[in-house]
Amino acid sequence: MIFQQVCEELKKSTGEELKQVLVFDHEAKEVDCGARLAEFEGDDANEVYERLKDRVDDNVQLAFHCTGIIVGESASQWDLLRWAQTHGINYGLDTEDLVRELEKVDAKYGIKLIRVDRDQVHFRLKELPEELDVFIDHLCRFCPDLLAQMYHDPEVLKKEIRETKTVPLWWD
């Protein structure tokens, strides 16, 4: 599905017009980045995302965002982070810092972004790391709140990653 078709599907699913996604430019002015946001009530976004995620063209990026789904035209999934303006500002990490680090993880294991918000990102691993303890240690240095506020026990995190291949990161 091309971008416009995905937007039409999202509009049908919500019954609402999609919202423009505004980002700050180099002069700190808000500008329309071209991405769109469909806002959902309850768990409806899950069903719609599952229905659309494997049907979008390679140059269409789709992910959960807050209470909805963000979609835009780009060959790079990293633009999802830019559109959501995801950062770890409490740890001195801006969007491009996150992009660079996640590109490294992607090069090693392959990842697919599935959720992008202002201070969090979730991704699915295409390949599980052989040394999961080393991987989790690396993630915790990159995202200290992973254990400090989210899991508290590395064994619980390890079990979830092993079972779901999903990694949630949150910089509080």
CSV table of C-alpha atoms in Angstrom, one decimal:
chain,number,residue,atom,x,y,z
A,1,MET,CA,0.0,0.0,0.0
A,2,ILE,CA,1.3,3.4,-0.8
A,3,PHE,CA,1.2,6.3,1.7
A,4,GLN,CA,-2.1,7.8,0.5
A,5,GLN,CA,-3.8,4.3,0.7
A,6,VAL,CA,-2.6,3.8,4.2
A,7,CYS,CA,-3.8,7.3,5.2
A,8,GLU,CA,-7.3,6.4,3.7
A,9,GLU,CA,-7.4,3.1,5.7
A,10,LEU,CA,-6.5,4.9,8.9
A,11,LYS,CA,-9.1,7.6,8.2
A,12,LYS,CA,-11.7,4.9,7.7
A,13,SER,CA,-10.7,3.1,10.9
A,14,THR,CA,-10.9,6.2,13.0
A,15,GLY,CA,-13.7,8.1,11.3
A,16,GLU,CA,-11.5,11.2,11.7
A,17,GLU,CA,-9.1,13.2,9.6
A,18,LEU,CA,-5.5,12.4,10.2
A,19,LYS,CA,-3.5,15.0,12.1
A,20,GLN,CA,-0.4,16.7,10.7
A,21,VAL,CA,2.8,15.8,12.5
A,22,LEU,CA,4.6,19.0,13.3
A,23,VAL,CA,8.4,19.1,14.1
A,24,PHE,CA,10.7,22.0,14.9
A,25,ASP,CA,13.0,23.2,12.1
A,26,HIS,CA,16.5,24.7,12.6
A,27,GLU,CA,14.9,28.0,13.4
A,28,ALA,CA,12.7,26.4,16.2
A,29,LYS,CA,9.5,26.9,14.1
A,30,GLU,CA,6.9,24.2,13.8
A,31,VAL,CA,6.6,22.7,10.3
A,32,ASP,CA,4.6,19.9,8.8
A,33,CYS,CA,7.0,17.0,8.2
A,34,GLY,CA,4.6,15.2,5.9
A,35,ALA,CA,3.9,12.4,8.4
A,36,ARG,CA,0.3,11.9,9.7
A,37,LEU,CA,-1.2,10.7,13.0
A,38,ALA,CA,-4.3,8.7,13.4
A,39,GLU,CA,-5.7,8.8,16.9
A,40,PHE,CA,-7.6,5.8,18.3
A,41,GLU,CA,-9.8,5.1,21.3
A,42,GLY,CA,-9.0,2.0,23.4
A,43,ASP,CA,-7.1,-0.9,21.8
A,44,ASP,CA,-8.4,-0.2,18.3
A,45,ALA,CA,-4.9,0.9,17.2
A,46,ASN,CA,-3.5,-2.6,17.8
A,47,GLU,CA,-5.9,-4.3,15.4
A,48,VAL,CA,-5.4,-1.7,12.7
A,49,TYR,CA,-1.6,-1.8,13.1
A,50,GLU,CA,-1.5,-5.6,12.8
A,51,ARG,CA,-3.7,-5.4,9.7
A,52,LEU,CA,-1.6,-2.8,8.0
A,53,LYS,CA,2.0,-3.4,9.1
A,54,ASP,CA,2.9,-6.1,6.5
A,55,ARG,CA,1.0,-4.5,3.7
A,56,VAL,CA,2.7,-1.1,3.4
A,57,ASP,CA,5.2,-0.3,0.7
A,58,ASP,CA,8.9,-0.2,1.5
A,59,ASN,CA,8.9,3.6,1.4
A,60,VAL,CA,6.0,3.9,4.0
A,61,GLN,CA,6.9,3.9,7.6
A,62,LEU,CA,4.3,3.0,10.2
A,63,ALA,CA,4.5,2.7,14.1
A,64,PHE,CA,2.5,3.2,17.2
A,65,HIS,CA,2.7,6.7,18.6
A,66,CYS,CA,1.0,7.7,21.9
A,67,THR,CA,-2.6,6.6,21.5
A,68,GLY,CA,-2.5,6.2,17.8
A,69,ILE,CA,-0.5,5.3,14.7
A,70,ILE,CA,2.0,7.5,12.9
A,71,VAL,CA,2.6,7.1,9.2
A,72,GLY,CA,4.8,8.8,6.7
A,73,GLU,CA,6.7,8.5,3.5
A,74,SER,CA,10.4,7.6,3.8
A,75,ALA,CA,12.8,4.8,2.9
A,76,SER,CA,14.2,5.0,6.4
A,77,GLN,CA,12.5,3.8,9.6
A,78,TRP,CA,14.7,6.2,11.5
A,79,ASP,CA,12.5,9.0,10.3
A,80,LEU,CA,9.8,7.7,12.6
A,81,LEU,CA,12.1,8.8,15.5
A,82,ARG,CA,12.5,12.2,13.9
A,83,TRP,CA,8.8,12.7,13.3
A,84,ALA,CA,8.0,11.7,16.9
A,85,GLN,CA,11.0,13.8,18.1
A,86,THR,CA,12.1,10.9,20.3
A,87,HIS,CA,14.9,11.8,22.7
A,88,GLY,CA,16.5,10.8,26.0
A,89,ILE,CA,17.1,14.4,27.0
A,90,ASN,CA,17.4,13.5,30.7
A,91,TYR,CA,20.5,11.6,29.7
A,92,GLY,CA,21.8,14.1,27.2
A,93,LEU,CA,20.6,12.1,24.2
A,94,ASP,CA,18.9,13.8,21.3
A,95,THR,CA,17.0,12.2,18.4
A,96,GLU,CA,20.1,11.7,16.3
A,97,ASP,CA,22.0,10.1,19.2
A,98,LEU,CA,19.2,7.5,19.4
A,99,VAL,CA,19.2,7.0,15.6
A,100,ARG,CA,23.0,6.4,15.6
A,101,GLU,CA,22.8,3.9,18.5
A,102,LEU,CA,19.8,2.0,17.1
A,103,GLU,CA,21.4,1.8,13.7
A,104,LYS,CA,24.3,-0.1,15.4
A,105,VAL,CA,21.8,-2.5,17.0
A,106,ASP,CA,20.1,-2.9,13.6
A,107,ALA,CA,23.3,-3.7,11.8
A,108,LYS,CA,24.0,-6.5,14.3
A,109,TYR,CA,20.6,-8.0,14.8
A,110,GLY,CA,18.1,-6.3,12.5
A,111,ILE,CA,15.3,-4.3,14.2
A,112,LYS,CA,11.9,-3.0,13.2
A,113,LEU,CA,10.6,0.0,15.1
A,114,ILE,CA,7.1,-0.6,16.4
A,115,ARG,CA,6.5,2.3,18.8
A,116,VAL,CA,7.9,5.8,18.8
A,117,ASP,CA,7.0,8.5,21.4
A,118,ARG,CA,8.7,11.6,22.8
A,119,ASP,CA,10.7,9.6,25.4
A,120,GLN,CA,10.4,6.0,24.3
A,121,VAL,CA,10.9,3.6,21.5
A,122,HIS,CA,10.1,-0.1,21.2
A,123,PHE,CA,11.5,-2.4,18.5
A,124,ARG,CA,11.3,-6.0,17.5
A,125,LEU,CA,14.6,-7.9,17.0
A,126,LYS,CA,14.8,-9.9,13.8
A,127,GLU,CA,17.6,-12.0,15.4
A,128,LEU,CA,18.1,-12.7,19.1
A,129,PRO,CA,21.6,-11.9,20.4
A,130,GLU,CA,23.6,-15.0,21.3
A,131,GLU,CA,24.9,-13.3,24.4
A,132,LEU,CA,21.7,-11.8,25.7
A,133,ASP,CA,23.4,-10.7,29.0
A,134,VAL,CA,25.9,-8.6,27.1
A,135,PHE,CA,23.1,-7.2,24.9
A,136,ILE,CA,21.0,-6.2,28.0
A,137,ASP,CA,24.1,-4.7,29.7
A,138,HIS,CA,24.7,-2.6,26.5
A,139,LEU,CA,21.0,-1.5,26.4
A,140,CYS,CA,21.1,-0.5,30.1
A,141,ARG,CA,24.1,1.7,29.5
A,142,PHE,CA,22.2,3.3,26.6
A,143,CYS,CA,18.9,3.5,28.4
A,144,PRO,CA,19.4,3.4,32.2
A,145,ASP,CA,15.7,3.5,33.0
A,146,LEU,CA,15.3,0.1,31.4
A,147,LEU,CA,16.2,-1.5,34.7
A,148,ALA,CA,16.0,1.5,37.0
A,149,GLN,CA,12.3,2.1,36.3
A,150,MET,CA,10.9,-0.5,34.0
A,151,TYR,CA,12.1,-4.0,34.9
A,152,HIS,CA,14.3,-3.8,38.0
A,153,ASP,CA,15.3,-7.4,37.4
A,154,PRO,CA,17.5,-8.3,34.3
A,155,GLU,CA,16.2,-11.8,34.3
A,156,VAL,CA,12.6,-10.6,33.8
A,157,LEU,CA,13.8,-8.4,30.9
A,158,LYS,CA,15.9,-11.3,29.4
A,159,LYS,CA,12.8,-13.6,29.5
A,160,GLU,CA,10.6,-11.0,27.8
A,161,ILE,CA,13.2,-10.4,25.1
A,162,ARG,CA,13.7,-14.1,24.5
A,163,GLU,CA,9.9,-14.8,24.3
A,164,THR,CA,8.8,-11.7,22.3
A,165,LYS,CA,11.9,-10.5,20.6
A,166,THR,CA,10.6,-7.0,21.6
A,167,VAL,CA,12.7,-4.4,23.4
A,168,PRO,CA,11.1,-1.4,25.1
A,169,LEU,CA,13.3,1.6,25.8
A,170,TRP,CA,12.2,4.6,27.9
A,171,TRP,CA,14.1,7.6,29.1
A,172,ASP,CA,12.2,9.1,32.0
